[in-house]
Each structure stands twice: as C-alpha cells, then as structure tokens.
mmCIF file of C-alpha atoms in Angstrom:
data_model
loop_
_atom_site.group_PDB
_atom_site.id
_atom_site.type_symbol
_atom_site.label_atom_id
_atom_site.label_comp_id
_atom_site.label_asym_id
_atom_site.label_seq_id
_atom_site.Cartn_x
_atom_site.Cartn_y
_atom_site.Cartn_z
ATOM 1 C CA UNK A 1 7.362 126.043 156.739
ATOM 2 C CA UNK A 2 10.625 127.722 155.564
ATOM 3 C CA UNK A 3 12.202 128.444 158.752
ATOM 4 C CA UNK A 4 11.786 124.809 160.108
ATOM 5 C CA UNK A 5 13.059 123.025 156.805
ATOM 6 C CA UNK A 6 15.993 125.148 156.473
ATOM 7 C CA UNK A 7 16.690 125.058 160.759
ATOM 8 C CA UNK A 8 20.710 124.185 159.660
ATOM 9 C CA UNK A 9 21.109 127.827 158.111
ATOM 10 C CA UNK A 10 20.007 129.239 161.423
ATOM 11 C CA UNK A 11 21.490 126.748 163.565
ATOM 12 C CA UNK A 12 24.917 127.339 161.936
ATOM 13 C CA UNK A 13 24.200 131.557 162.080
ATOM 14 C CA UNK A 14 23.662 131.519 166.059
ATOM 15 C CA UNK A 15 26.823 129.211 166.392
ATOM 16 C CA UNK A 16 29.057 131.755 163.874
ATOM 17 C CA UNK A 17 27.686 134.861 166.227
ATOM 18 C CA UNK A 18 28.352 133.131 169.367
ATOM 19 C CA UNK A 19 31.798 132.158 168.549
ATOM 20 C CA UNK A 20 32.621 135.565 166.560
ATOM 21 C CA UNK A 21 31.371 137.828 169.284
ATOM 22 C CA UNK A 22 33.075 135.894 171.933
ATOM 23 C CA UNK A 23 36.642 136.419 170.267
ATOM 24 C CA UNK A 24 36.426 140.412 170.041
ATOM 25 C CA UNK A 25 38.314 142.871 168.369
ATOM 26 C CA UNK A 26 41.499 143.713 167.765
ATOM 27 C CA UNK A 27 43.888 146.350 166.515
ATOM 28 C CA UNK A 28 47.208 146.041 165.208
ATOM 29 C CA UNK A 29 48.888 148.503 163.596
ATOM 30 C CA UNK A 30 46.949 149.317 160.530
ATOM 31 C CA UNK A 31 44.814 146.372 160.904
ATOM 32 C CA UNK A 32 41.338 146.356 162.491
ATOM 33 C CA UNK A 33 39.762 142.755 162.989
ATOM 34 C CA UNK A 34 36.200 142.865 164.966
ATOM 35 C CA UNK A 35 33.472 140.069 164.741
ATOM 36 C CA UNK A 36 31.589 140.687 161.731
ATOM 37 C CA UNK A 37 34.556 140.065 159.694
ATOM 38 C CA UNK A 38 35.019 136.838 161.480
ATOM 39 C CA UNK A 39 31.494 135.971 160.701
ATOM 40 C CA UNK A 40 31.709 136.276 157.555
ATOM 41 C CA UNK A 41 34.608 134.716 156.428
ATOM 42 C CA UNK A 42 33.422 131.538 158.764
ATOM 43 C CA UNK A 43 29.963 131.446 156.969
ATOM 44 C CA UNK A 44 32.156 131.575 153.502
ATOM 45 C CA UNK A 45 34.312 128.388 154.931
ATOM 46 C CA UNK A 46 31.005 126.991 156.092
ATOM 47 C CA UNK A 47 29.452 127.331 152.619
ATOM 48 C CA UNK A 48 32.757 126.445 150.509
ATOM 49 C CA UNK A 49 31.133 124.215 147.700
ATOM 50 C CA UNK A 50 33.886 122.446 147.729
ATOM 51 C CA UNK A 51 32.833 121.211 151.462
ATOM 52 C CA UNK A 52 29.367 120.221 151.056
ATOM 53 C CA UNK A 53 27.951 121.357 154.037
ATOM 54 C CA UNK A 54 25.435 123.210 152.213
ATOM 55 C CA UNK A 55 22.900 123.002 149.384
ATOM 56 C CA UNK A 56 22.842 125.784 146.753
ATOM 57 C CA UNK A 57 19.300 126.183 147.837
ATOM 58 C CA UNK A 58 20.220 126.078 151.425
ATOM 59 C CA UNK A 59 22.725 128.920 150.378
ATOM 60 C CA UNK A 60 19.993 130.899 148.188
ATOM 61 C CA UNK A 61 17.459 130.628 151.548
ATOM 62 C CA UNK A 62 20.518 132.304 153.619
ATOM 63 C CA UNK A 63 20.515 135.153 150.840
ATOM 64 C CA UNK A 64 16.665 135.501 151.334
ATOM 65 C CA UNK A 65 17.566 135.623 154.991
ATOM 66 C CA UNK A 66 20.245 138.282 154.883
ATOM 67 C CA UNK A 67 17.940 140.732 152.841
ATOM 68 C CA UNK A 68 14.826 140.149 155.157
ATOM 69 C CA UNK A 69 17.307 140.856 157.931
ATOM 70 C CA UNK A 70 18.266 144.049 156.650
ATOM 71 C CA UNK A 71 15.085 145.467 158.016
ATOM 72 C CA UNK A 72 16.447 145.157 161.463
ATOM 73 C CA UNK A 73 19.989 146.844 160.593
ATOM 74 C CA UNK A 74 17.983 149.211 159.132
ATOM 75 C CA UNK A 75 16.182 150.072 162.126
ATOM 76 C CA UNK A 76 18.944 149.990 164.281
ATOM 77 C CA UNK A 77 20.397 152.472 162.018
ATOM 78 C CA UNK A 78 17.399 154.754 161.843
ATOM 79 C CA UNK A 79 17.100 154.851 165.723
ATOM 80 C CA UNK A 80 20.547 156.266 165.585
ATOM 81 C CA UNK A 81 19.449 159.221 163.505
ATOM 82 C CA UNK A 82 16.511 160.777 165.378
ATOM 83 C CA UNK A 83 18.338 161.768 168.152
ATOM 84 C CA UNK A 84 20.924 163.533 165.919
ATOM 85 C CA UNK A 85 19.272 165.234 163.927
ATOM 86 C CA UNK A 86 20.010 168.757 164.762
ATOM 87 C CA UNK A 87 23.601 167.533 164.906
ATOM 88 C CA UNK A 88 23.001 166.064 161.267
ATOM 89 C CA UNK A 89 21.465 169.443 160.090
ATOM 90 C CA UNK A 90 25.118 171.182 161.394
ATOM 91 C CA UNK A 91 26.424 169.182 158.481
ATOM 92 C CA UNK A 92 23.848 169.165 155.822
ATOM 93 C CA UNK A 93 26.301 170.596 152.724
ATOM 94 C CA UNK A 94 28.794 167.788 153.980
ATOM 95 C CA UNK A 95 26.037 165.321 153.911
ATOM 96 C CA UNK A 96 24.637 166.249 150.208
ATOM 97 C CA UNK A 97 28.053 167.072 148.961
ATOM 98 C CA UNK A 98 29.611 163.666 149.707
ATOM 99 C CA UNK A 99 26.839 162.068 147.853
ATOM 100 C CA UNK A 100 28.696 163.172 144.510
ATOM 101 C CA UNK A 101 31.648 161.439 146.061
ATOM 102 C CA UNK A 102 29.766 158.002 146.455
ATOM 103 C CA UNK A 103 27.838 158.142 142.664
ATOM 104 C CA UNK A 104 30.980 159.325 140.905
ATOM 105 C CA UNK A 105 33.947 158.187 143.193
ATOM 106 C CA UNK A 106 33.650 154.646 141.383
ATOM 107 C CA UNK A 107 34.085 155.592 138.022
ATOM 108 C CA UNK A 108 36.987 158.026 138.959
ATOM 109 C CA UNK A 109 39.026 155.375 140.293
ATOM 110 C CA UNK A 110 37.576 152.173 138.820
ATOM 111 C CA UNK A 111 37.077 153.237 135.237
ATOM 112 C CA UNK A 112 40.859 153.878 134.602
ATOM 113 C CA UNK A 113 42.292 151.348 135.990
ATOM 114 C CA UNK A 114 39.426 148.915 134.012
ATOM 115 C CA UNK A 115 40.477 150.383 130.632
ATOM 116 C CA UNK A 116 44.369 150.321 131.023
ATOM 117 C CA UNK A 117 43.735 146.285 132.024
ATOM 118 C CA UNK A 118 42.355 145.988 128.626
ATOM 119 C CA UNK A 119 38.576 145.960 129.687
ATOM 120 C CA UNK A 120 36.103 146.675 126.792
ATOM 121 C CA UNK A 121 32.854 148.167 127.489
ATOM 122 C CA UNK A 122 32.484 145.803 130.686
ATOM 123 C CA UNK A 123 34.243 148.231 132.400
ATOM 124 C CA UNK A 124 31.160 150.742 132.093
ATOM 125 C CA UNK A 125 28.627 148.407 133.743
ATOM 126 C CA UNK A 126 31.382 146.808 136.286
ATOM 127 C CA UNK A 127 32.540 150.977 137.382
ATOM 128 C CA UNK A 128 29.497 153.165 137.262
ATOM 129 C CA UNK A 129 28.153 152.033 140.630
ATOM 130 C CA UNK A 130 29.161 149.234 143.366
ATOM 131 C CA UNK A 131 26.375 147.542 141.621
ATOM 132 C CA UNK A 132 23.826 146.549 143.830
ATOM 133 C CA UNK A 133 20.373 144.674 142.896
ATOM 134 C CA UNK A 134 18.717 147.932 141.549
ATOM 135 C CA UNK A 135 22.088 148.779 139.331
ATOM 136 C CA UNK A 136 21.786 145.832 137.943
ATOM 137 C CA UNK A 137 18.329 146.314 137.027
ATOM 138 C CA UNK A 138 19.165 149.746 135.224
ATOM 139 C CA UNK A 139 21.849 148.129 133.014
ATOM 140 C CA UNK A 140 19.300 144.812 132.211
ATOM 141 C CA UNK A 141 16.990 147.468 131.182
ATOM 142 C CA UNK A 142 19.276 149.084 129.224
ATOM 143 C CA UNK A 143 21.693 147.075 127.400
ATOM 144 C CA UNK A 144 20.458 143.600 128.317
ATOM 145 C CA UNK A 145 22.468 141.056 131.024
ATOM 146 C CA UNK A 146 24.243 139.489 127.957
ATOM 147 C CA UNK A 147 25.620 142.463 126.631
ATOM 148 C CA UNK A 148 29.064 143.898 127.527
ATOM 149 C CA UNK A 149 27.526 146.045 129.778
ATOM 150 C CA UNK A 150 25.993 143.503 131.611
ATOM 151 C CA UNK A 151 28.659 141.330 132.211
ATOM 152 C CA UNK A 152 30.428 143.794 133.563
ATOM 153 C CA UNK A 153 27.837 144.949 136.316
ATOM 154 C CA UNK A 154 27.157 140.951 136.638
ATOM 155 C CA UNK A 155 31.079 140.540 137.559
ATOM 156 C CA UNK A 156 31.214 143.615 140.148
ATOM 157 C CA UNK A 157 28.019 142.269 141.547
ATOM 158 C CA UNK A 158 29.603 138.950 142.421
ATOM 159 C CA UNK A 159 33.171 140.508 143.353
ATOM 160 C CA UNK A 160 31.044 143.161 145.785
ATOM 161 C CA UNK A 161 29.232 140.112 147.672
ATOM 162 C CA UNK A 162 32.100 138.008 147.920
ATOM 163 C CA UNK A 163 34.616 140.553 149.287
ATOM 164 C CA UNK A 164 33.530 144.105 148.843
ATOM 165 C CA UNK A 165 32.462 144.209 152.870
ATOM 166 C CA UNK A 166 35.914 142.667 154.074
ATOM 167 C CA UNK A 167 37.769 144.942 152.152
ATOM 168 C CA UNK A 168 35.838 147.811 152.975
ATOM 169 C CA UNK A 169 36.537 146.847 156.282
ATOM 170 C CA UNK A 170 40.343 146.866 156.574
ATOM 171 C CA UNK A 171 40.497 149.791 153.584
ATOM 172 C CA UNK A 172 38.199 151.788 156.185
ATOM 173 C CA UNK A 173 39.930 150.542 159.130
ATOM 174 C CA UNK A 174 43.593 151.468 157.548
ATOM 175 C CA UNK A 175 42.318 155.140 156.733
ATOM 176 C CA UNK A 176 40.952 155.285 160.340
ATOM 177 C CA UNK A 177 44.273 154.399 161.663
ATOM 178 C CA UNK A 178 46.059 157.142 159.972
ATOM 179 C CA UNK A 179 43.925 159.811 161.422
ATOM 180 C CA UNK A 180 43.884 161.930 158.544
ATOM 181 C CA UNK A 181 39.938 162.383 157.549
ATOM 182 C CA UNK A 182 37.755 163.367 160.445
ATOM 183 C CA UNK A 183 36.106 160.582 161.688
ATOM 184 C CA UNK A 184 33.048 161.869 160.602
ATOM 185 C CA UNK A 185 33.554 162.165 157.388
ATOM 186 C CA UNK A 186 35.257 158.704 157.149
ATOM 187 C CA UNK A 187 31.316 157.500 158.698
ATOM 188 C CA UNK A 188 29.652 159.349 155.516
ATOM 189 C CA UNK A 189 32.086 157.521 153.422
ATOM 190 C CA UNK A 190 30.704 154.318 154.932
ATOM 191 C CA UNK A 191 27.023 154.968 153.613
ATOM 192 C CA UNK A 192 27.670 153.540 150.465
ATOM 193 C CA UNK A 193 24.070 152.230 149.889
ATOM 194 C CA UNK A 194 24.606 148.600 150.380
ATOM 195 C CA UNK A 195 23.596 147.413 153.918
ATOM 196 C CA UNK A 196 26.666 144.610 154.465
ATOM 197 C CA UNK A 197 29.495 147.123 153.286
ATOM 198 C CA UNK A 198 28.300 150.053 155.364
ATOM 199 C CA UNK A 199 27.981 147.719 158.292
ATOM 200 C CA UNK A 200 31.441 146.254 157.696
ATOM 201 C CA UNK A 201 33.166 149.739 156.982
ATOM 202 C CA UNK A 202 31.151 151.616 159.772
ATOM 203 C CA UNK A 203 32.524 148.756 162.375
ATOM 204 C CA UNK A 204 36.169 149.159 161.252
ATOM 205 C CA UNK A 205 35.656 153.082 161.782
ATOM 206 C CA UNK A 206 33.879 152.564 165.514
ATOM 207 C CA UNK A 207 36.637 150.013 166.555
ATOM 208 C CA UNK A 208 38.978 152.728 165.758
ATOM 209 C CA UNK A 209 37.193 155.979 167.339
ATOM 210 C CA UNK A 210 34.824 154.067 170.015
ATOM 211 C CA UNK A 211 34.223 157.212 172.002
ATOM 212 C CA UNK A 212 32.170 158.633 168.671
ATOM 213 C CA UNK A 213 30.237 155.861 168.262
ATOM 214 C CA UNK A 214 26.799 157.625 168.668
ATOM 215 C CA UNK A 215 28.302 160.317 165.970
ATOM 216 C CA UNK A 216 29.502 157.570 163.451
ATOM 217 C CA UNK A 217 26.641 155.586 163.725
ATOM 218 C CA UNK A 218 24.066 158.726 162.579
ATOM 219 C CA UNK A 219 26.579 160.182 160.313
ATOM 220 C CA UNK A 220 26.932 156.778 158.448
ATOM 221 C CA UNK A 221 23.200 155.834 158.301
ATOM 222 C CA UNK A 222 21.835 159.062 157.198
ATOM 223 C CA UNK A 223 24.334 158.870 154.243
ATOM 224 C CA UNK A 224 23.819 155.131 153.587
ATOM 225 C CA UNK A 225 19.761 156.487 153.784
ATOM 226 C CA UNK A 226 20.427 159.204 151.141
ATOM 227 C CA UNK A 227 22.818 156.826 148.829
ATOM 228 C CA UNK A 228 20.150 154.101 148.442
ATOM 229 C CA UNK A 229 17.070 156.163 148.065
ATOM 230 C CA UNK A 230 18.712 158.755 145.473
ATOM 231 C CA UNK A 231 20.998 155.921 144.118
ATOM 232 C CA UNK A 232 18.726 154.346 141.550
ATOM 233 C CA UNK A 233 18.086 157.946 140.408
ATOM 234 C CA UNK A 234 21.511 159.275 140.394
ATOM 235 C CA UNK A 235 23.079 156.076 138.713
ATOM 236 C CA UNK A 236 20.816 156.002 135.860
ATOM 237 C CA UNK A 237 20.555 159.726 135.028
ATOM 238 C CA UNK A 238 24.276 160.774 136.281
ATOM 239 C CA UNK A 239 27.101 157.909 136.969
ATOM 240 C CA UNK A 240 25.811 155.529 133.876
ATOM 241 C CA UNK A 241 26.021 158.833 131.511
ATOM 242 C CA UNK A 242 29.232 159.949 132.604
ATOM 243 C CA UNK A 243 30.638 156.545 133.023
ATOM 244 C CA UNK A 244 29.761 156.098 129.354
ATOM 245 C CA UNK A 245 31.223 159.391 128.250
ATOM 246 C CA UNK A 246 34.522 158.314 130.348
ATOM 247 C CA UNK A 247 34.666 155.324 128.809
ATOM 248 C CA UNK A 248 34.796 156.519 124.962
ATOM 249 C CA UNK A 249 37.083 159.237 126.004
ATOM 250 C CA UNK A 250 39.539 157.020 127.890
ATOM 251 C CA UNK A 251 39.131 154.466 124.836
ATOM 252 C CA UNK A 252 40.428 157.273 122.456
ATOM 253 C CA UNK A 253 42.813 158.413 124.779
ATOM 254 C CA UNK A 254 44.498 154.855 124.756
ATOM 255 C CA UNK A 255 44.174 154.398 120.824
ATOM 256 C CA UNK A 256 41.337 152.165 121.321
ATOM 257 C CA UNK A 257 38.124 151.698 118.884
ATOM 258 C CA UNK A 258 34.934 152.941 120.598
ATOM 259 C CA UNK A 259 33.839 149.601 120.321
ATOM 260 C CA UNK A 260 37.107 146.840 120.684
ATOM 261 C CA UNK A 261 36.747 143.413 119.799
ATOM 262 C CA UNK A 262 36.660 141.691 123.290
ATOM 263 C CA UNK A 263 35.293 138.489 123.217
ATOM 264 C CA UNK A 264 32.823 137.350 125.445
ATOM 265 C CA UNK A 265 34.621 135.706 128.343
ATOM 266 C CA UNK A 266 36.328 138.745 129.211
ATOM 267 C CA UNK A 267 36.050 140.389 131.769
ATOM 268 C CA UNK B 1 0.144 136.426 153.103
ATOM 269 C CA UNK B 2 2.623 133.391 153.207
ATOM 270 C CA UNK B 3 5.188 136.227 151.992
ATOM 271 C CA UNK B 4 4.453 137.990 155.201
ATOM 272 C CA UNK B 5 4.571 135.343 157.685
ATOM 273 C CA UNK B 6 7.993 134.384 156.020
ATOM 274 C CA UNK B 7 9.134 137.512 156.692
ATOM 275 C CA UNK B 8 8.013 138.069 160.144
ATOM 276 C CA UNK B 9 9.371 134.394 161.268
ATOM 277 C CA UNK B 10 12.460 135.280 159.673
ATOM 278 C CA UNK B 11 12.631 138.641 161.748
ATOM 279 C CA UNK B 12 11.940 137.237 165.174
ATOM 280 C CA UNK B 13 14.254 134.353 164.512
ATOM 281 C CA UNK B 14 17.386 136.724 163.513
ATOM 282 C CA UNK B 15 15.751 139.034 166.122
ATOM 283 C CA UNK B 16 16.588 136.289 168.971
ATOM 284 C CA UNK B 17 20.159 135.661 167.103
ATOM 285 C CA UNK B 18 20.803 139.381 168.104
ATOM 286 C CA UNK B 19 19.925 139.245 171.361
ATOM 287 C CA UNK B 20 22.362 136.366 171.692
ATOM 288 C CA UNK B 21 25.227 138.547 170.420
ATOM 289 C CA UNK B 22 24.028 141.150 172.504
ATOM 290 C CA UNK B 23 24.472 139.074 175.388
ATOM 291 C CA UNK B 24 27.784 137.507 174.390
ATOM 292 C CA UNK B 25 29.405 140.157 173.304
ATOM 293 C CA UNK B 26 28.531 143.362 174.871
ATOM 294 C CA UNK B 27 27.528 142.022 178.270
ATOM 295 C CA UNK B 28 23.817 142.920 177.713
ATOM 296 C CA UNK B 29 21.351 142.120 180.468
ATOM 297 C CA UNK B 30 18.963 139.776 179.921
ATOM 298 C CA UNK B 31 16.033 141.447 180.362
ATOM 299 C CA UNK B 32 17.128 145.118 179.058
ATOM 300 C CA UNK B 33 18.752 143.182 176.014
ATOM 301 C CA UNK B 34 15.397 141.424 175.355
ATOM 302 C CA UNK B 35 13.114 144.502 175.111
ATOM 303 C CA UNK B 36 15.869 146.353 173.191
ATOM 304 C CA UNK B 37 15.601 143.636 170.612
ATOM 305 C CA UNK B 38 11.644 143.218 171.245
ATOM 306 C CA UNK B 39 11.337 147.209 170.129
ATOM 307 C CA UNK B 40 13.460 147.072 167.325
ATOM 308 C CA UNK B 41 11.169 143.817 165.772
ATOM 309 C CA UNK B 42 8.470 145.590 166.584
ATOM 310 C CA UNK B 43 9.413 148.502 164.557
ATOM 311 C CA UNK B 44 10.886 146.420 161.998
ATOM 312 C CA UNK B 45 7.362 144.537 161.094
ATOM 313 C CA UNK B 46 5.335 147.654 161.394
ATOM 314 C CA UNK B 47 7.485 149.177 158.628
ATOM 315 C CA UNK B 48 7.445 146.410 156.926
ATOM 316 C CA UNK B 49 3.674 146.365 157.199
ATOM 317 C CA UNK B 50 3.442 149.832 156.077
ATOM 318 C CA UNK B 51 5.632 148.704 152.874
ATOM 319 C CA UNK B 52 2.682 145.878 151.979
ATOM 320 C CA UNK B 53 -0.236 148.186 152.137
ATOM 321 C CA UNK B 54 -1.936 148.675 148.975
ATOM 322 C CA UNK B 55 -0.587 151.353 146.880
ATOM 323 C CA UNK B 56 2.910 151.240 148.894
ATOM 324 C CA UNK B 57 3.861 147.877 147.730
ATOM 325 C CA UNK B 58 5.257 148.999 144.729
ATOM 326 C CA UNK B 59 7.629 151.054 147.142
ATOM 327 C CA UNK B 60 11.010 149.763 148.773
ATOM 328 C CA UNK B 61 10.584 147.985 152.191
ATOM 329 C CA UNK B 62 14.173 149.855 153.020
ATOM 330 C CA UNK B 63 12.366 153.388 152.611
ATOM 331 C CA UNK B 64 9.676 152.788 154.736
ATOM 332 C CA UNK B 65 11.324 150.916 157.572
ATOM 333 C CA UNK B 66 14.139 153.687 157.715
ATOM 334 C CA UNK B 67 11.357 156.485 158.153
ATOM 335 C CA UNK B 68 9.782 154.694 160.806
ATOM 336 C CA UNK B 69 12.426 153.904 162.571
ATOM 337 C CA UNK B 70 14.097 157.651 162.146
ATOM 338 C CA UNK B 71 10.539 159.289 163.347
ATOM 339 C CA UNK B 72 10.328 156.926 166.128
ATOM 340 C CA UNK B 73 13.533 158.037 167.671
ATOM 341 C CA UNK B 74 12.924 161.845 166.720
ATOM 342 C CA UNK B 75 11.610 164.761 169.262
ATOM 343 C CA UNK B 76 8.538 164.463 166.643
ATOM 344 C CA UNK B 77 7.336 160.990 168.290
ATOM 345 C CA UNK B 78 5.477 161.233 171.963
ATOM 346 C CA UNK B 79 7.651 157.878 173.237
ATOM 347 C CA UNK B 80 11.119 158.643 171.385
ATOM 348 C CA UNK B 81 12.881 158.977 174.899
ATOM 349 C CA UNK B 82 11.729 155.601 175.993
ATOM 350 C CA UNK B 83 11.996 154.440 172.412
ATOM 351 C CA UNK B 84 15.961 155.517 172.359
ATOM 352 C CA UNK B 85 16.959 154.311 176.096
ATOM 353 C CA UNK B 86 15.372 150.703 175.231
ATOM 354 C CA UNK B 87 17.034 150.066 172.112
ATOM 355 C CA UNK B 88 20.154 151.824 172.553
ATOM 356 C CA UNK B 89 20.880 149.181 175.021
ATOM 357 C CA UNK B 90 21.436 146.753 172.035
ATOM 358 C CA UNK B 91 24.640 147.877 170.035
ATOM 359 C CA UNK B 92 24.573 148.180 166.331
ATOM 360 C CA UNK B 93 27.427 145.089 166.293
ATOM 361 C CA UNK B 94 25.139 142.625 167.525
ATOM 362 C CA UNK B 95 22.976 143.236 164.816
ATOM 363 C CA UNK B 96 25.355 143.527 162.071
ATOM 364 C CA UNK B 97 27.236 140.116 163.354
ATOM 365 C CA UNK B 98 24.828 138.140 162.495
ATOM 366 C CA UNK B 99 24.088 139.637 159.610
ATOM 367 C CA UNK B 100 27.292 139.021 158.107
ATOM 368 C CA UNK B 101 27.205 135.713 159.157
ATOM 369 C CA UNK B 102 24.299 135.019 156.873
ATOM 370 C CA UNK B 103 26.218 137.052 154.006
ATOM 371 C CA UNK B 104 28.942 134.360 154.668
ATOM 372 C CA UNK B 105 26.491 131.742 154.700
ATOM 373 C CA UNK B 106 25.182 132.312 151.413
ATOM 374 C CA UNK B 107 28.546 133.369 149.465
ATOM 375 C CA UNK B 108 29.486 129.970 148.121
ATOM 376 C CA UNK B 109 26.519 129.889 145.644
ATOM 377 C CA UNK B 110 28.361 133.062 144.031
ATOM 378 C CA UNK B 111 31.884 131.189 144.345
ATOM 379 C CA UNK B 112 31.284 128.986 141.236
ATOM 380 C CA UNK B 113 30.641 131.920 139.390
ATOM 381 C CA UNK B 114 33.272 134.473 140.602
ATOM 382 C CA UNK B 115 35.703 131.754 139.746
ATOM 383 C CA UNK B 116 34.912 131.731 136.285
ATOM 384 C CA UNK B 117 35.661 135.349 136.025
ATOM 385 C CA UNK B 118 38.823 137.486 134.469
ATOM 386 C CA UNK B 119 41.029 138.056 137.348
ATOM 387 C CA UNK B 120 40.774 142.143 135.803
ATOM 388 C CA UNK B 121 37.656 142.468 137.660
ATOM 389 C CA UNK B 122 39.361 141.890 141.079
ATOM 390 C CA UNK B 123 41.363 144.965 141.025
ATOM 391 C CA UNK B 124 38.794 146.852 139.123
ATOM 392 C CA UNK B 125 36.159 145.683 142.000
ATOM 393 C CA UNK B 126 38.931 147.025 144.951
ATOM 394 C CA UNK B 127 39.027 150.144 143.173
ATOM 395 C CA UNK B 128 34.992 150.444 142.546
ATOM 396 C CA UNK B 129 34.463 149.859 146.196
ATOM 397 C CA UNK B 130 37.581 152.098 147.649
ATOM 398 C CA UNK B 131 36.377 154.829 144.951
ATOM 399 C CA UNK B 132 33.093 155.109 146.312
ATOM 400 C CA UNK B 133 34.194 155.258 150.167
ATOM 401 C CA UNK B 134 37.260 157.545 149.724
ATOM 402 C CA UNK B 135 35.772 160.134 147.520
ATOM 403 C CA UNK B 136 33.017 160.869 149.814
ATOM 404 C CA UNK B 137 35.256 160.597 152.474
ATOM 405 C CA UNK B 138 37.211 163.271 151.241
ATOM 406 C CA UNK B 139 34.629 165.545 149.996
ATOM 407 C CA UNK B 140 32.900 164.966 153.301
ATOM 408 C CA UNK B 141 35.977 165.860 155.107
ATOM 409 C CA UNK B 142 36.239 169.369 153.461
ATOM 410 C CA UNK B 143 32.569 170.023 153.473
ATOM 411 C CA UNK B 144 32.688 169.665 157.144
ATOM 412 C CA UNK B 145 35.431 171.616 157.951
ATOM 413 C CA UNK B 146 33.640 174.426 155.529
ATOM 414 C CA UNK B 147 30.400 174.291 157.458
ATOM 415 C CA UNK B 148 32.376 174.552 160.474
ATOM 416 C CA UNK B 149 31.102 171.185 161.893
ATOM 417 C CA UNK B 150 34.151 169.854 162.948
#
C-alpha cells in the first residue's frame, strides 16, 4: 500500500509538526511567526533537491497527501461556519462584495507591474488569478500551456506553491499589526480560495487577534468557500477577459505592440 | 476502489498527526482530542464518500465536504450542539500545521522549475498574492462599515 511505502514522508510530517508546535508563536513589531510557517520551512529544507533526502516520487506523494488532507482542513473550517451563520448573514453584502476584490485584485496590483517589468502576454496568465489548479485548466483550454499565457500561469503557479503561503502570512501579519482594517475584513481577505494560502494568512490574523478567533475562522472560511466555488466561473467569464483587455490597454500605453516579440524563455 | 481506500487511509493517518499537534501545541486532553479528531475525520470521510457517488463524482470533493461540515454544525442538524462542542476541542492550527508540513515536503519538486523562471515573475507573484488579499480586505472593511456589522 502507498501509505506504508511512504512511511518516511509521514514520519517527517509528524516530526516537523511536533517540533513546530513545541516552538509556538512569536510577535515582533510587524512580524508574526507561528508553527505553520516553521512547518512549511522545515519541510522545504528536507525536500531541498540538493540534500537528496527525498526522491522526486516521494515529493509527489507528499503533494497528493496535501490535497487529500485538505479535506480535514475544509471540515474544520466548515464546522466553524455553521454556528456563525446568523452572524455572517449580517455581513452578507460585505461577503459578496469582497469577492470582487479577490477576483480583480490580482490584476490591479500584478498586471501593471508585470507590464512595467517588460513581460509580454505571459503577464495575462500570471496575473489573472492566484493560479491554482482550476485556473491552469482554464488557460490550458483557451490558449494551451505552450502559449505565453500558459507559461505565465505555470510560472505563477510555481511561485504561489513555493512562497505564496509564507508571503501571505507575513503580509497579513504585518497588515493586521497596523490595525487599520477590521480583523473581520482581513479574515475575508484571507479567503483567497487556496487552502494553504488561506490557512497561513488566517493564522497570522488570529495570532494578532486571538480573542476573535471564532469569528475570524468563520469569515475566512466563508470567503474561502465562495472564492473556490465561484472561482472557476468568475475567473473564466470576468477575470480573464478583464486581464486580456487591461493588458492590451497597458501595452499600448507603454507604446508596445499588442504582441511584443518576447522569446519563449521570458516569464 | 483503490482510490477510496487510499484516500481514507491518508485521512486516518493525517488525522492522527492533527491529534498529535493538538496535544503538543494546544495542551489538548487525550480523550477529548481523540474524540474531536474522530468526528472531524468521520465528517471528512462521509463528505468524500458523497462526492464519489454516481452522478456526483464529476463534481469537486471540496464542495461536498464543505457543505456537509457547514450543515453538521448549523442549527438545521439535530446533533450540531454535540458536534460543535466536540470538534471545537481541536484547534484549526492543529490541522493547518501538518498540512503545511506536507506542503513543505512537496515543495522540492517545484524548486527545479522555480530556478528556471525569470526573476521578473517573483515581484509579480508577490503583487498578485498581495492584490487578492488586500483588495478583498479593503472592500470588506468598507462594506462591513456600511452594513453596520462592525
């Protein structure tokens, strides 16, 4: 059975978890550190290709365990939503509207920067979403993964997997420490539609506002479910067309041709 | 069938790691933690089972699992009180820490590809992730104010 064949991975996961949880959380100025982050970093060191501790196959298995285990995370998240439904209903407009921020925020911040840095149509694939699996499928269907758009979405997918969660945790922790936006609003912001990114950013927010844990979990969970359920449709019919249009506009503003001669190795 | 057995065995094992995390990190009691993890596991397995039924097996597992968990903890479910009380003994972080440990253990396979990317994608990726979080949070903040929810 696969489970027994890969005992090494599970043993590492257990050891990392116990070690990370024993360290506990710290706050220093704008920086918030907590077990989840150590766990990701320790795992990353163990899987560092140069060290040859894990084989490619074992890493792929770890990735499969990750997506299966997501079920437990979603259960825990869902269980936090049920009792808070009356509370969430008072904020239904906010819950609906903030999705606009999730679906267009990637483009608003990412696309101008990408075009400024000289990216070609790769910029469309890279910035129209946070590039999780359904987003890759959409680009693959429309442009193929060999296209500039396809290379863009794959590059963003890899970056998101490698440092997306850690970056969002650091960012969410810093923004929460600034105490400008309400913690419930931050919690909804954390619901980006990717389990590990959501968990990491929500972890930071809870570390800053431990007393509001129950509500933060409910808001983040509700926003995350909306992002992942609506995600595929909104990405296809709203985010992608907006990204394509905005790219054309920006490229023209910068005096570039619609199809700049970017060689394949770009992005 | 192999897929079902594989998934369920992974769920059981990872649930045990969550149990360990809950004991170490959040001073959970042995019995209540074990019960809490057991209930979460049961809902997870049931949700996964629903998503594998004929007709439904073309849909996403995450939807069924989420819906089932929300239902189980809502007033609509006759056992919601007990379910919420037992599972609240398991901290969210006790599930998330092992999850990110596996994410870390899987990251090595993407590092080779990562090294081949142009440096330009890095600031862009940071901006993309920041954008989705910040814009949603800012909109939510003003909408909550407008609704009078905060």
